[in-house]
mmCIF file of C-alpha atoms in Angstrom:
data_model
loop_
_atom_site.group_PDB
_atom_site.id
_atom_site.type_symbol
_atom_site.label_atom_id
_atom_site.label_comp_id
_atom_site.label_asym_id
_atom_site.label_seq_id
_atom_site.Cartn_x
_atom_site.Cartn_y
_atom_site.Cartn_z
ATOM 1 C CA MET A 1 -55.425 -30.085 -29.490
ATOM 2 C CA VAL A 2 -58.710 -30.745 -27.245
ATOM 3 C CA GLY A 3 -58.574 -34.626 -27.829
ATOM 4 C CA PRO A 4 -55.307 -35.457 -26.364
ATOM 5 C CA LEU A 5 -55.733 -33.069 -23.454
ATOM 6 C CA SER A 6 -59.066 -34.342 -22.483
ATOM 7 C CA TRP A 7 -57.700 -37.985 -22.743
ATOM 8 C CA LEU A 8 -54.889 -36.873 -20.560
ATOM 9 C CA LEU A 9 -57.272 -35.619 -17.940
ATOM 10 C CA ALA A 10 -59.368 -38.648 -18.176
ATOM 11 C CA SER A 11 -56.234 -40.952 -17.534
ATOM 12 C CA LEU A 12 -55.341 -38.871 -14.754
ATOM 13 C CA ALA A 13 -58.696 -39.095 -13.217
ATOM 14 C CA VAL A 14 -58.495 -42.845 -13.639
ATOM 15 C CA LEU A 15 -55.171 -42.685 -11.813
ATOM 16 C CA ALA A 16 -56.666 -40.647 -9.092
ATOM 17 C CA VAL A 17 -59.351 -43.375 -8.601
ATOM 18 C CA GLN A 18 -56.903 -46.010 -8.514
ATOM 19 C CA ALA A 19 -54.393 -44.259 -6.255
ATOM 20 C CA SER A 20 -54.527 -45.886 -2.779
ATOM 21 C CA VAL A 21 -52.714 -45.703 0.575
ATOM 22 C CA LEU A 22 -49.521 -47.589 0.895
ATOM 23 C CA THR A 23 -49.083 -48.840 4.601
ATOM 24 C CA LEU A 24 -46.269 -50.931 6.352
ATOM 25 C CA GLN A 25 -46.661 -54.452 7.605
ATOM 26 C CA SER A 26 -44.860 -56.003 10.492
ATOM 27 C CA PRO A 27 -42.354 -53.055 10.779
ATOM 28 C CA ARG A 28 -39.695 -54.018 13.496
ATOM 29 C CA LEU A 29 -36.782 -52.372 14.874
ATOM 30 C CA THR A 30 -33.804 -54.040 16.526
ATOM 31 C CA VAL A 31 -30.955 -52.953 18.382
ATOM 32 C CA SER A 32 -28.080 -54.789 18.891
ATOM 33 C CA SER A 33 -24.707 -54.295 20.499
ATOM 34 C CA SER A 34 -21.321 -54.962 19.031
ATOM 35 C CA ASP A 35 -21.126 -58.484 20.447
ATOM 36 C CA ALA A 36 -24.427 -59.412 18.860
ATOM 37 C CA ALA A 37 -26.360 -59.344 21.831
ATOM 38 C CA GLN A 38 -29.905 -58.204 21.319
ATOM 39 C CA LEU A 39 -30.818 -55.029 23.295
ATOM 40 C CA ARG A 40 -33.938 -54.210 22.129
ATOM 41 C CA SER A 41 -36.268 -55.692 19.641
ATOM 42 C CA GLU A 42 -39.844 -54.645 19.191
ATOM 43 C CA PRO A 43 -42.468 -54.165 16.715
ATOM 44 C CA LEU A 44 -43.083 -50.366 15.509
ATOM 45 C CA SER A 45 -46.290 -48.799 15.441
ATOM 46 C CA LEU A 46 -47.158 -46.133 12.766
ATOM 47 C CA ALA A 47 -49.903 -44.565 14.868
ATOM 48 C CA HIS A 48 -47.436 -43.434 17.760
ATOM 49 C CA LYS A 49 -43.839 -43.334 18.300
ATOM 50 C CA VAL A 50 -42.288 -45.735 20.552
ATOM 51 C CA THR A 51 -41.387 -45.068 23.978
ATOM 52 C CA PRO A 52 -38.937 -44.861 25.305
ATOM 53 C CA PRO A 53 -37.053 -43.369 22.495
ATOM 54 C CA VAL A 54 -34.277 -45.600 20.741
ATOM 55 C CA GLU A 55 -30.815 -45.065 22.106
ATOM 56 C CA LEU A 56 -27.664 -46.218 20.350
ATOM 57 C CA ARG A 57 -24.342 -46.113 21.698
ATOM 58 C CA ALA A 58 -21.293 -46.014 19.976
ATOM 59 C CA THR A 59 -20.834 -49.368 18.801
ATOM 60 C CA ASP A 60 -24.658 -50.528 18.578
ATOM 61 C CA THR A 61 -26.400 -51.257 15.319
ATOM 62 C CA LEU A 62 -29.843 -50.587 14.673
ATOM 63 C CA LYS A 63 -31.816 -52.730 12.092
ATOM 64 C CA LEU A 64 -35.191 -51.582 10.604
ATOM 65 C CA THR A 65 -37.256 -54.153 8.826
ATOM 66 C CA PHE A 66 -40.731 -53.827 7.263
ATOM 67 C CA GLN A 67 -42.627 -54.707 4.291
ATOM 68 C CA ILE A 68 -44.731 -52.391 2.084
ATOM 69 C CA VAL A 69 -48.000 -53.464 1.271
ATOM 70 C CA ASP A 70 -51.014 -51.724 -0.449
ATOM 71 C CA GLU A 71 -54.502 -52.247 1.190
ATOM 72 C CA ASP A 72 -55.046 -55.654 -0.422
ATOM 73 C CA GLY A 73 -51.823 -56.635 1.809
ATOM 74 C CA LYS A 74 -49.920 -57.478 -1.406
ATOM 75 C CA GLY A 75 -45.956 -56.391 -1.452
ATOM 76 C CA VAL A 76 -45.390 -53.265 -3.339
ATOM 77 C CA GLN A 77 -42.212 -51.926 -4.255
ATOM 78 C CA PRO A 78 -42.609 -47.938 -4.377
ATOM 79 C CA HIS A 79 -40.532 -46.127 -6.694
ATOM 80 C CA GLN A 80 -38.845 -43.877 -3.894
ATOM 81 C CA THR A 81 -38.312 -44.906 -0.516
ATOM 82 C CA PHE A 82 -36.243 -42.974 1.924
ATOM 83 C CA VAL A 83 -35.869 -42.622 5.463
ATOM 84 C CA ARG A 84 -35.042 -39.025 6.918
ATOM 85 C CA PHE A 85 -33.128 -38.012 9.726
ATOM 86 C CA TYR A 86 -34.156 -34.628 11.232
ATOM 87 C CA ASP A 87 -32.793 -32.625 14.288
ATOM 88 C CA GLU A 88 -35.532 -30.250 14.908
ATOM 89 C CA VAL A 89 -33.299 -28.038 16.785
ATOM 90 C CA THR A 90 -30.313 -27.453 14.864
ATOM 91 C CA GLY A 91 -31.992 -28.178 11.667
ATOM 92 C CA GLU A 92 -29.532 -30.568 10.237
ATOM 93 C CA GLU A 93 -31.081 -33.398 8.469
ATOM 94 C CA GLY A 94 -29.989 -36.332 6.362
ATOM 95 C CA ILE A 95 -32.023 -38.328 3.722
ATOM 96 C CA GLN A 96 -30.784 -42.410 3.200
ATOM 97 C CA PRO A 97 -32.279 -44.188 0.363
ATOM 98 C CA VAL A 98 -33.919 -47.666 1.197
ATOM 99 C CA LYS A 99 -33.520 -50.807 -1.078
ATOM 100 C CA VAL A 100 -36.915 -52.513 -1.575
ATOM 101 C CA THR A 101 -37.441 -55.831 -3.167
ATOM 102 C CA ALA A 102 -39.884 -56.514 -5.733
ATOM 103 C CA GLY A 103 -42.087 -58.044 -2.950
ATOM 104 C CA GLY A 104 -42.073 -54.804 -0.966
ATOM 105 C CA LYS A 105 -39.376 -56.204 1.818
ATOM 106 C CA ALA A 106 -37.186 -53.308 2.936
ATOM 107 C CA LYS A 107 -34.355 -53.480 5.598
ATOM 108 C CA LEU A 108 -32.449 -50.545 6.804
ATOM 109 C CA GLU A 109 -29.099 -51.100 9.016
ATOM 110 C CA LEU A 110 -27.521 -48.433 10.895
ATOM 111 C CA ASN A 111 -24.280 -49.376 12.327
ATOM 112 C CA MET A 112 -22.800 -46.637 14.794
ATOM 113 C CA ALA A 113 -19.767 -47.910 14.485
ATOM 114 C CA ARG A 114 -19.711 -46.759 10.662
ATOM 115 C CA PRO A 115 -22.400 -44.116 10.497
ATOM 116 C CA PRO A 116 -23.388 -43.344 7.025
ATOM 117 C CA SER A 117 -22.915 -40.233 5.825
ATOM 118 C CA SER A 118 -26.434 -39.478 5.551
ATOM 119 C CA LEU A 119 -26.568 -39.340 9.222
ATOM 120 C CA PRO A 120 -26.451 -35.868 10.317
ATOM 121 C CA PRO A 121 -24.494 -34.190 12.669
ATOM 122 C CA SER A 122 -26.034 -34.875 16.220
ATOM 123 C CA GLY A 123 -26.399 -33.046 19.744
ATOM 124 C CA LYS A 124 -27.964 -33.608 22.684
ATOM 125 C CA ASP A 125 -31.614 -33.589 20.884
ATOM 126 C CA PRO A 126 -33.387 -36.309 19.592
ATOM 127 C CA ILE A 127 -33.044 -37.174 15.829
ATOM 128 C CA LYS A 128 -36.681 -37.708 14.310
ATOM 129 C CA VAL A 129 -36.808 -40.646 11.945
ATOM 130 C CA SER A 130 -39.271 -40.679 9.320
ATOM 131 C CA LEU A 131 -39.984 -42.876 6.428
ATOM 132 C CA TYR A 132 -41.147 -41.369 3.024
ATOM 133 C CA LEU A 133 -42.629 -43.605 0.191
ATOM 134 C CA GLY A 134 -43.472 -42.263 -3.248
ATOM 135 C CA SER A 135 -45.050 -44.084 -5.900
ATOM 136 C CA PHE A 136 -46.776 -43.426 -9.189
ATOM 137 C CA LYS A 137 -49.671 -45.563 -8.497
ATOM 138 C CA HIS A 138 -50.304 -44.778 -4.882
ATOM 139 C CA ASP A 139 -50.526 -41.733 -2.703
ATOM 140 C CA PRO A 140 -47.577 -40.629 -1.268
ATOM 141 C CA ALA A 141 -47.014 -41.477 2.468
ATOM 142 C CA GLN A 142 -44.940 -40.109 5.236
ATOM 143 C CA TYR A 143 -44.663 -42.020 8.601
ATOM 144 C CA GLU A 144 -42.957 -40.733 11.819
ATOM 145 C CA LEU A 145 -41.225 -43.807 12.986
ATOM 146 C CA PHE A 146 -39.334 -43.040 16.320
ATOM 147 C CA ASP A 147 -36.917 -40.684 17.907
ATOM 148 C CA LEU A 148 -33.360 -41.536 18.112
ATOM 149 C CA PHE A 149 -30.566 -40.671 20.326
ATOM 150 C CA VAL A 150 -27.116 -41.286 19.092
ATOM 151 C CA PRO A 151 -23.753 -40.266 20.617
ATOM 152 C CA PRO A 152 -22.972 -36.484 19.757
ATOM 153 C CA SER A 153 -21.146 -36.125 16.721
ATOM 154 C CA GLN A 154 -17.579 -34.159 16.716
ATOM 155 C CA PRO A 155 -18.008 -30.572 15.913
ATOM 156 C CA PRO A 156 -17.729 -29.798 12.318
ATOM 157 C CA ALA A 157 -14.349 -28.853 11.041
ATOM 158 C CA GLN A 158 -14.150 -24.801 10.740
ATOM 159 C CA HIS A 159 -13.923 -23.843 7.461
ATOM 160 C CA ALA A 160 -10.668 -22.007 6.612
ATOM 161 C CA ASP A 161 -12.561 -18.803 5.218
ATOM 162 C CA GLU A 162 -15.332 -19.188 8.278
ATOM 163 C CA VAL A 163 -13.489 -16.078 9.893
ATOM 164 C CA PHE A 164 -14.372 -13.802 6.928
ATOM 165 C CA PHE A 165 -18.025 -14.344 7.484
ATOM 166 C CA HIS A 166 -18.323 -12.849 11.106
ATOM 167 C CA PRO A 167 -17.479 -9.273 12.126
ATOM 168 C CA ARG A 168 -13.710 -8.828 12.473
ATOM 169 C CA PRO A 169 -12.237 -7.003 15.202
ATOM 170 C CA GLU A 170 -11.905 -3.101 14.697
ATOM 171 C CA ILE A 171 -8.677 -1.920 13.399
ATOM 172 C CA PHE A 172 -7.261 0.994 15.089
ATOM 173 C CA HIS A 173 -4.788 2.684 13.299
ATOM 174 C CA THR A 174 -1.761 4.281 14.774
ATOM 175 C CA PHE A 175 -0.201 7.248 13.334
ATOM 176 C CA ARG A 176 3.167 8.505 13.698
ATOM 177 C CA PRO A 177 3.158 11.664 16.525
ATOM 178 C CA GLU A 178 2.967 15.017 14.706
ATOM 179 C CA GLN A 179 6.381 16.489 14.346
ATOM 180 C CA LYS A 180 7.222 19.643 16.643
ATOM 181 C CA VAL A 181 9.276 22.484 15.672
ATOM 182 C CA PRO A 182 12.152 22.817 18.334
ATOM 183 C CA PRO A 183 12.155 25.030 21.261
ATOM 184 C CA LYS A 184 12.450 28.908 19.974
ATOM 185 C CA PHE A 185 15.702 28.868 22.003
ATOM 186 C CA VAL A 186 17.282 26.128 19.638
ATOM 187 C CA SER A 187 15.963 27.607 16.464
ATOM 188 C CA ALA A 188 17.408 31.113 17.384
ATOM 189 C CA VAL A 189 20.761 29.693 18.179
ATOM 190 C CA PHE A 190 21.005 27.950 14.870
ATOM 191 C CA THR A 191 19.435 31.164 13.077
ATOM 192 C CA LEU A 192 22.589 32.814 14.491
ATOM 193 C CA LEU A 193 24.867 30.246 13.554
ATOM 194 C CA LEU A 194 23.604 30.248 10.299
ATOM 195 C CA ALA A 195 24.500 34.160 10.294
ATOM 196 C CA ALA A 196 28.117 33.243 10.881
ATOM 197 C CA PRO A 197 28.619 32.066 6.970
ATOM 198 C CA TRP A 198 27.481 35.417 5.955
ATOM 199 C CA VAL A 199 30.090 37.215 8.241
ATOM 200 C CA VAL A 200 32.901 35.330 6.976
ATOM 201 C CA LEU A 201 31.788 36.130 3.334
ATOM 202 C CA LEU A 202 31.349 39.545 4.144
ATOM 203 C CA GLY A 203 34.701 39.580 5.849
ATOM 204 C CA LEU A 204 36.444 37.735 3.123
ATOM 205 C CA LEU A 205 34.930 40.152 0.405
ATOM 206 C CA ALA A 206 36.116 43.039 2.357
ATOM 207 C CA HIS A 207 39.611 41.662 2.930
ATOM 208 C CA ILE A 208 40.021 40.588 -0.852
ATOM 209 C CA GLY A 209 38.019 43.978 -2.101
ATOM 210 C CA PRO A 210 36.897 43.078 -5.448
ATOM 211 C CA GLN A 211 36.578 46.010 -7.905
ATOM 212 C CA VAL A 212 33.394 46.081 -10.159
ATOM 213 C CA PRO A 213 34.068 49.439 -11.899
ATOM 214 C CA TYR A 214 31.639 48.899 -14.636
ATOM 215 C CA LEU A 215 28.886 47.540 -12.698
ATOM 216 C CA PHE A 216 26.499 50.505 -12.938
ATOM 217 C CA SER A 217 27.873 51.197 -16.481
ATOM 218 C CA SER A 218 24.918 51.161 -19.459
ATOM 219 C CA GLY A 219 26.171 48.062 -20.701
ATOM 220 C CA ILE A 220 26.126 45.889 -17.664
ATOM 221 C CA PHE A 221 23.445 47.280 -15.096
ATOM 222 C CA PRO A 222 20.360 46.013 -17.397
ATOM 223 C CA PHE A 223 21.936 42.656 -17.235
ATOM 224 C CA ILE A 224 22.261 42.745 -13.359
ATOM 225 C CA ALA A 225 19.195 44.355 -13.017
ATOM 226 C CA THR A 226 17.241 41.586 -15.089
ATOM 227 C CA LEU A 227 18.961 38.927 -12.889
ATOM 228 C CA GLY A 228 17.929 40.644 -9.793
ATOM 229 C CA ALA A 229 14.433 40.718 -11.653
ATOM 230 C CA PHE A 230 14.516 36.934 -11.863
ATOM 231 C CA GLU A 231 15.431 36.326 -8.077
ATOM 232 C CA GLY A 232 12.704 38.532 -7.186
ATOM 233 C CA LEU A 233 10.297 36.621 -9.388
ATOM 234 C CA LEU A 234 11.308 33.635 -7.686
ATOM 235 C CA VAL A 235 10.716 34.919 -4.107
ATOM 236 C CA TRP A 236 7.515 36.329 -5.384
ATOM 237 C CA TYR A 237 6.783 32.584 -6.557
ATOM 238 C CA TRP A 238 7.736 31.510 -3.131
ATOM 239 C CA VAL A 239 5.224 33.775 -1.650
ATOM 240 C CA ASP A 240 2.214 34.066 -3.776
ATOM 241 C CA LEU A 241 2.360 32.849 -7.378
ATOM 242 C CA HIS A 242 1.360 29.801 -9.007
ATOM 243 C CA LEU A 243 3.332 27.571 -11.284
ATOM 244 C CA GLY A 244 1.759 28.494 -14.361
ATOM 245 C CA GLN A 245 2.183 32.156 -13.362
ATOM 246 C CA VAL A 246 5.719 32.031 -12.532
ATOM 247 C CA LEU A 247 6.465 30.119 -15.860
ATOM 248 C CA LEU A 248 5.008 32.757 -18.056
ATOM 249 C CA TYR A 249 6.429 35.853 -16.219
ATOM 250 C CA GLY A 250 9.757 33.850 -16.418
ATOM 251 C CA ALA A 251 9.278 33.372 -20.085
ATOM 252 C CA ILE A 252 8.510 36.899 -20.598
ATOM 253 C CA LEU A 253 11.416 37.900 -18.509
ATOM 254 C CA SER A 254 13.963 35.822 -20.177
ATOM 255 C CA ILE A 255 13.670 37.875 -23.453
ATOM 256 C CA PRO A 256 15.076 41.093 -22.158
ATOM 257 C CA THR A 257 17.471 38.957 -19.781
ATOM 258 C CA ALA A 258 19.051 37.129 -22.721
ATOM 259 C CA ILE A 259 19.296 40.474 -24.828
ATOM 260 C CA ALA A 260 20.797 42.551 -21.935
ATOM 261 C CA GLY A 261 23.052 39.461 -21.026
ATOM 262 C CA LYS A 262 24.325 39.251 -24.418
ATOM 263 C CA ARG A 263 24.996 42.998 -24.736
ATOM 264 C CA ALA A 264 26.915 43.113 -21.319
ATOM 265 C CA LEU A 265 28.838 39.915 -21.882
ATOM 266 C CA ALA A 266 29.812 41.242 -25.072
ATOM 267 C CA ALA A 267 31.097 44.433 -23.411
ATOM 268 C CA VAL A 268 32.699 42.547 -21.028
ATOM 269 C CA GLY A 269 34.372 40.323 -23.486
ATOM 270 C CA GLU A 270 35.693 43.155 -25.771
ATOM 271 C CA ARG A 271 37.013 45.050 -22.911
ATOM 272 C CA ARG A 272 39.037 41.862 -21.761
ATOM 273 C CA LEU A 273 40.266 41.267 -25.177
ATOM 274 C CA GLY A 274 40.931 45.041 -25.703
ATOM 275 C CA LYS A 275 42.877 45.078 -22.761
ATOM 276 C CA SER A 276 44.572 41.646 -23.427
ATOM 277 C CA SER A 277 45.374 42.427 -26.912
ATOM 278 C CA PRO A 278 48.126 45.369 -26.787
ATOM 279 C CA LYS A 279 49.704 43.126 -24.265
ATOM 280 C CA MET B 1 38.699 23.978 -4.716
ATOM 281 C CA PRO B 2 41.794 21.946 -5.406
ATOM 282 C CA ALA B 3 42.514 24.138 -8.275
ATOM 283 C CA ALA B 4 42.570 26.935 -5.840
ATOM 284 C CA LYS B 5 45.860 25.716 -4.303
ATOM 285 C CA ILE B 6 47.877 24.853 -7.413
ATOM 286 C CA ALA B 7 51.716 24.507 -7.197
ATOM 287 C CA PRO B 8 53.000 27.476 -5.248
ATOM 288 C CA SER B 9 55.029 29.914 -7.857
ATOM 289 C CA LYS B 10 58.244 30.114 -5.788
ATOM 290 C CA THR B 11 59.599 27.570 -3.355
ATOM 291 C CA ALA B 12 59.103 28.450 0.317
ATOM 292 C CA GLY B 13 61.740 28.655 2.839
ATOM 293 C CA SER B 14 62.449 25.584 4.640
ATOM 294 C CA SER B 15 61.533 27.052 8.092
ATOM 295 C CA GLN B 16 58.026 27.614 6.934
ATOM 296 C CA SER B 17 55.559 24.738 7.392
ATOM 297 C CA PRO B 18 54.001 23.263 4.197
ATOM 298 C CA LEU B 19 50.923 24.407 5.177
ATOM 299 C CA LEU B 20 51.817 28.020 5.694
ATOM 300 C CA SER B 21 53.738 28.141 2.355
ATOM 301 C CA LEU B 22 50.853 26.565 0.702
ATOM 302 C CA TRP B 23 48.424 29.514 1.890
ATOM 303 C CA LYS B 24 50.870 32.076 1.156
ATOM 304 C CA ALA B 25 51.307 30.788 -2.428
ATOM 305 C CA TYR B 26 47.804 30.842 -2.745
ATOM 306 C CA TYR B 27 47.271 34.210 -1.334
ATOM 307 C CA GLU B 28 49.836 35.765 -3.607
ATOM 308 C CA SER B 29 49.593 34.001 -6.911
ATOM 309 C CA THR B 30 45.457 33.915 -6.981
ATOM 310 C CA SER B 31 43.615 36.694 -8.659
ATOM 311 C CA THR B 32 41.396 38.794 -6.967
ATOM 312 C CA ARG B 33 38.297 37.482 -9.051
ATOM 313 C CA LEU B 34 39.135 33.860 -8.105
ATOM 314 C CA LYS B 35 39.556 34.918 -4.465
ATOM 315 C CA THR B 36 36.074 36.561 -4.685
ATOM 316 C CA ILE B 37 34.644 33.074 -5.993
ATOM 317 C CA ASP B 38 36.639 31.034 -3.117
ATOM 318 C CA ALA B 39 35.044 33.243 -0.699
ATOM 319 C CA PHE B 40 31.719 32.420 -2.278
ATOM 320 C CA LEU B 41 32.749 28.857 -2.111
ATOM 321 C CA VAL B 42 33.741 28.846 1.525
ATOM 322 C CA PHE B 43 30.398 30.614 2.483
ATOM 323 C CA LEU B 44 28.406 28.018 0.774
ATOM 324 C CA MET B 45 30.302 25.315 2.406
ATOM 325 C CA LEU B 46 29.740 26.787 5.542
ATOM 326 C CA SER B 47 26.083 27.162 5.354
ATOM 327 C CA GLY B 48 25.540 23.597 3.981
ATOM 328 C CA ILE B 49 27.248 22.158 7.059
ATOM 329 C CA ILE B 50 25.328 23.939 9.654
ATOM 330 C CA GLN B 51 22.205 23.204 7.849
ATOM 331 C CA PHE B 52 23.344 19.630 7.861
ATOM 332 C CA LEU B 53 24.068 19.660 11.333
ATOM 333 C CA TYR B 54 20.846 21.094 12.370
ATOM 334 C CA CYS B 55 19.216 18.373 10.498
ATOM 335 C CA VAL B 56 21.255 15.506 12.318
ATOM 336 C CA LEU B 57 21.363 17.197 15.595
ATOM 337 C CA ILE B 58 17.916 18.875 16.376
ATOM 338 C CA THR B 59 15.170 17.915 13.736
ATOM 339 C CA ASN B 60 14.484 17.482 9.971
ATOM 340 C CA PHE B 61 11.168 18.580 10.720
ATOM 341 C CA PRO B 62 10.373 20.743 7.918
ATOM 342 C CA PHE B 63 12.218 18.327 5.492
ATOM 343 C CA ASN B 64 11.147 19.778 2.408
ATOM 344 C CA ALA B 65 12.610 23.198 3.964
ATOM 345 C CA PHE B 66 15.920 21.270 4.807
ATOM 346 C CA LEU B 67 16.048 19.750 1.188
ATOM 347 C CA ALA B 68 15.573 23.101 -0.395
ATOM 348 C CA GLY B 69 18.489 24.894 2.001
ATOM 349 C CA PHE B 70 20.684 22.099 1.609
ATOM 350 C CA ALA B 71 20.208 21.536 -2.013
ATOM 351 C CA SER B 72 20.553 25.086 -2.749
ATOM 352 C CA CYS B 73 24.157 25.418 -0.963
ATOM 353 C CA VAL B 74 25.304 22.182 -2.756
ATOM 354 C CA GLY B 75 23.880 23.210 -6.190
ATOM 355 C CA GLN B 76 25.226 26.526 -6.037
ATOM 356 C CA PHE B 77 28.577 25.254 -4.756
ATOM 357 C CA VAL B 78 28.918 22.822 -7.747
ATOM 358 C CA LEU B 79 27.748 25.922 -10.177
ATOM 359 C CA ALA B 80 30.243 28.238 -8.882
ATOM 360 C CA ALA B 81 33.152 25.684 -8.499
ATOM 361 C CA SER B 82 32.408 24.748 -12.341
ATOM 362 C CA LEU B 83 32.341 28.912 -12.811
ATOM 363 C CA ARG B 84 35.704 29.312 -11.225
ATOM 364 C CA ALA B 85 37.196 26.344 -13.078
ATOM 365 C CA GLN B 86 36.028 27.748 -16.251
ATOM 366 C CA VAL B 87 37.242 31.077 -15.728
ATOM 367 C CA ASN B 88 40.776 30.361 -14.281
ATOM 368 C CA PRO B 89 43.465 31.471 -16.534
ATOM 369 C CA ALA B 90 45.515 28.425 -15.505
ATOM 370 C CA ASN B 91 42.596 26.168 -17.230
ATOM 371 C CA ARG B 92 42.569 28.040 -20.565
ATOM 372 C CA SER B 93 43.943 25.010 -22.382
ATOM 373 C CA GLU B 94 41.311 22.937 -21.228
ATOM 374 C CA PHE B 95 38.300 25.267 -22.006
ATOM 375 C CA LYS B 96 39.507 26.627 -25.390
ATOM 376 C CA ASP B 97 35.986 26.977 -26.545
ATOM 377 C CA VAL B 98 34.623 28.388 -23.211
ATOM 378 C CA SER B 99 35.098 32.138 -22.732
ATOM 379 C CA PRO B 100 34.754 33.580 -19.153
ATOM 380 C CA GLU B 101 31.843 35.531 -20.344
ATOM 381 C CA ARG B 102 30.194 32.416 -21.580
ATOM 382 C CA ALA B 103 30.969 30.366 -18.220
ATOM 383 C CA PHE B 104 29.243 33.541 -16.499
ATOM 384 C CA ALA B 105 26.197 33.176 -18.617
ATOM 385 C CA ASP B 106 26.132 29.482 -18.022
ATOM 386 C CA PHE B 107 26.513 30.037 -14.136
ATOM 387 C CA ALA B 108 23.662 32.732 -14.182
ATOM 388 C CA LEU B 109 21.166 30.274 -15.991
ATOM 389 C CA GLY B 110 22.196 27.400 -14.014
ATOM 390 C CA SER B 111 21.569 29.534 -10.863
ATOM 391 C CA ILE B 112 18.252 30.604 -11.941
ATOM 392 C CA VAL B 113 17.101 27.244 -12.685
ATOM 393 C CA LEU B 114 18.475 26.075 -9.580
ATOM 394 C CA HIS B 115 16.809 28.775 -7.671
ATOM 395 C CA PHE B 116 13.172 27.868 -9.195
ATOM 396 C CA PHE B 117 13.776 24.174 -8.008
ATOM 397 C CA VAL B 118 14.596 25.371 -4.605
ATOM 398 C CA TYR B 119 11.835 27.768 -4.044
ATOM 399 C CA ASN B 120 9.421 24.856 -5.511
ATOM 400 C CA PHE B 121 10.849 22.753 -2.527
ATOM 401 C CA LEU B 122 10.925 25.531 0.066
ATOM 402 C CA GLY B 123 6.969 25.051 0.443
#
C-alpha cells in the first residue's frame, strides 16, 4: 500500500514542478456594427482593463481573438476554456465555453443581434468579462479582460407562482351581523297571539264538553300519571338533564308506563265491548 | 280533517247554503270524542300558522326554537289526525286490526318520541 501511494505523491511532485503559467498572445478585441464597419479594434492588455469599457449596441458584434501559449511561446490547447460574464450588482452571471484549436488559437464572437443564452440579464451596470483557463499540465489562470456594456435586457418574465413567494395581502373576514331578538313589544304581541289558539281550544272544549268519568279511577289514573311524568321528564331534560340521563330515566319510566297503559287500555276496551255487546 | 266532514246524514233544506248545511251535518252527526280531537286539531293548526307567520314576518332568529315549535305543531297534528282516523267508527272497516285503545297507545308513544325530539331542538 505504501509503494503505490508514494509513487503517486512523487508523480504529483513532478507535475507540480512541471506546472507552469499559461498566458495569452496577442489578444485582440474588435467591435463591428451590423454593416461590417469596424467601430473599434484594439489589443487587450492582461495587466489592466481597456478604457473606455467596451460598449455594444443592439446590432453590434464583438469579436475576441487570442492564442494561448505557455511560457516558451508554444501554442497550448487547455482542457477547459471559459469566458465568464458577471454582473457584480445583480449577481447574475453566465459561462460561455470557448473553442480552442490544437495550436491554442481561440475566437469568441458575441453578436448582439442574436445574444447567446450564456449572456446574463443585463442592466445599467457593466458586465465584467473574464477568461478562465484550466489545464492538467499548467497552473489554472484567470484573466480579467474588460468591462462590457450591453443594451439592457428585457425584464425576466414573472413566474406563475411568483406571487406565492411574497407576503400576501392580509385577509379580513367579514361575518354576518349578529342576529337580534325583535323589540319587546313585537314579541309580546306575538306571545298574546299564540295565546289565542289556547282560547279557541278551551272555548271549543267547553262547548263540546267531553266527559271523562273514569279519568281518576284506579285503572286509568296510573297511566295518565305516568304519561304526565314522561312529559315532566322531557321538560326537565330541556331545563337541566343530559341526553344520557334522560334516556336512562326514560327507559326506567317506560316500564311502569307500559304496565299501567296495558291495564288502563284493557279496562277501557272491556268497558267499550261490555257496553257495546248487549247492543 | 276531511274525514270530519263526511256526508251529511240527511238532506239539508234548499234554502240553506251548502256550507251551512255541511257544518250542521258535522255538528249533529259527529261524536263528542271526535269533536274533541277536532278542537285539538284546530288548536294545533292555529298555533302552527301563527308561529310560521312570526318566522316569515318578524324573524327566525332562534331558528332552532322556531323549528322545534313548528315541528311540534305539525307532528302533533299528524299524530292526532291519524288517531282520529283510527278511532272513527265510520272507518271501522279500514282498521279492523286496530282497536281504539291500540290507536291511543300509538298516539301516546308517538307523542312522547315527538316531544323528546322537540325538546332536543328547543335549545
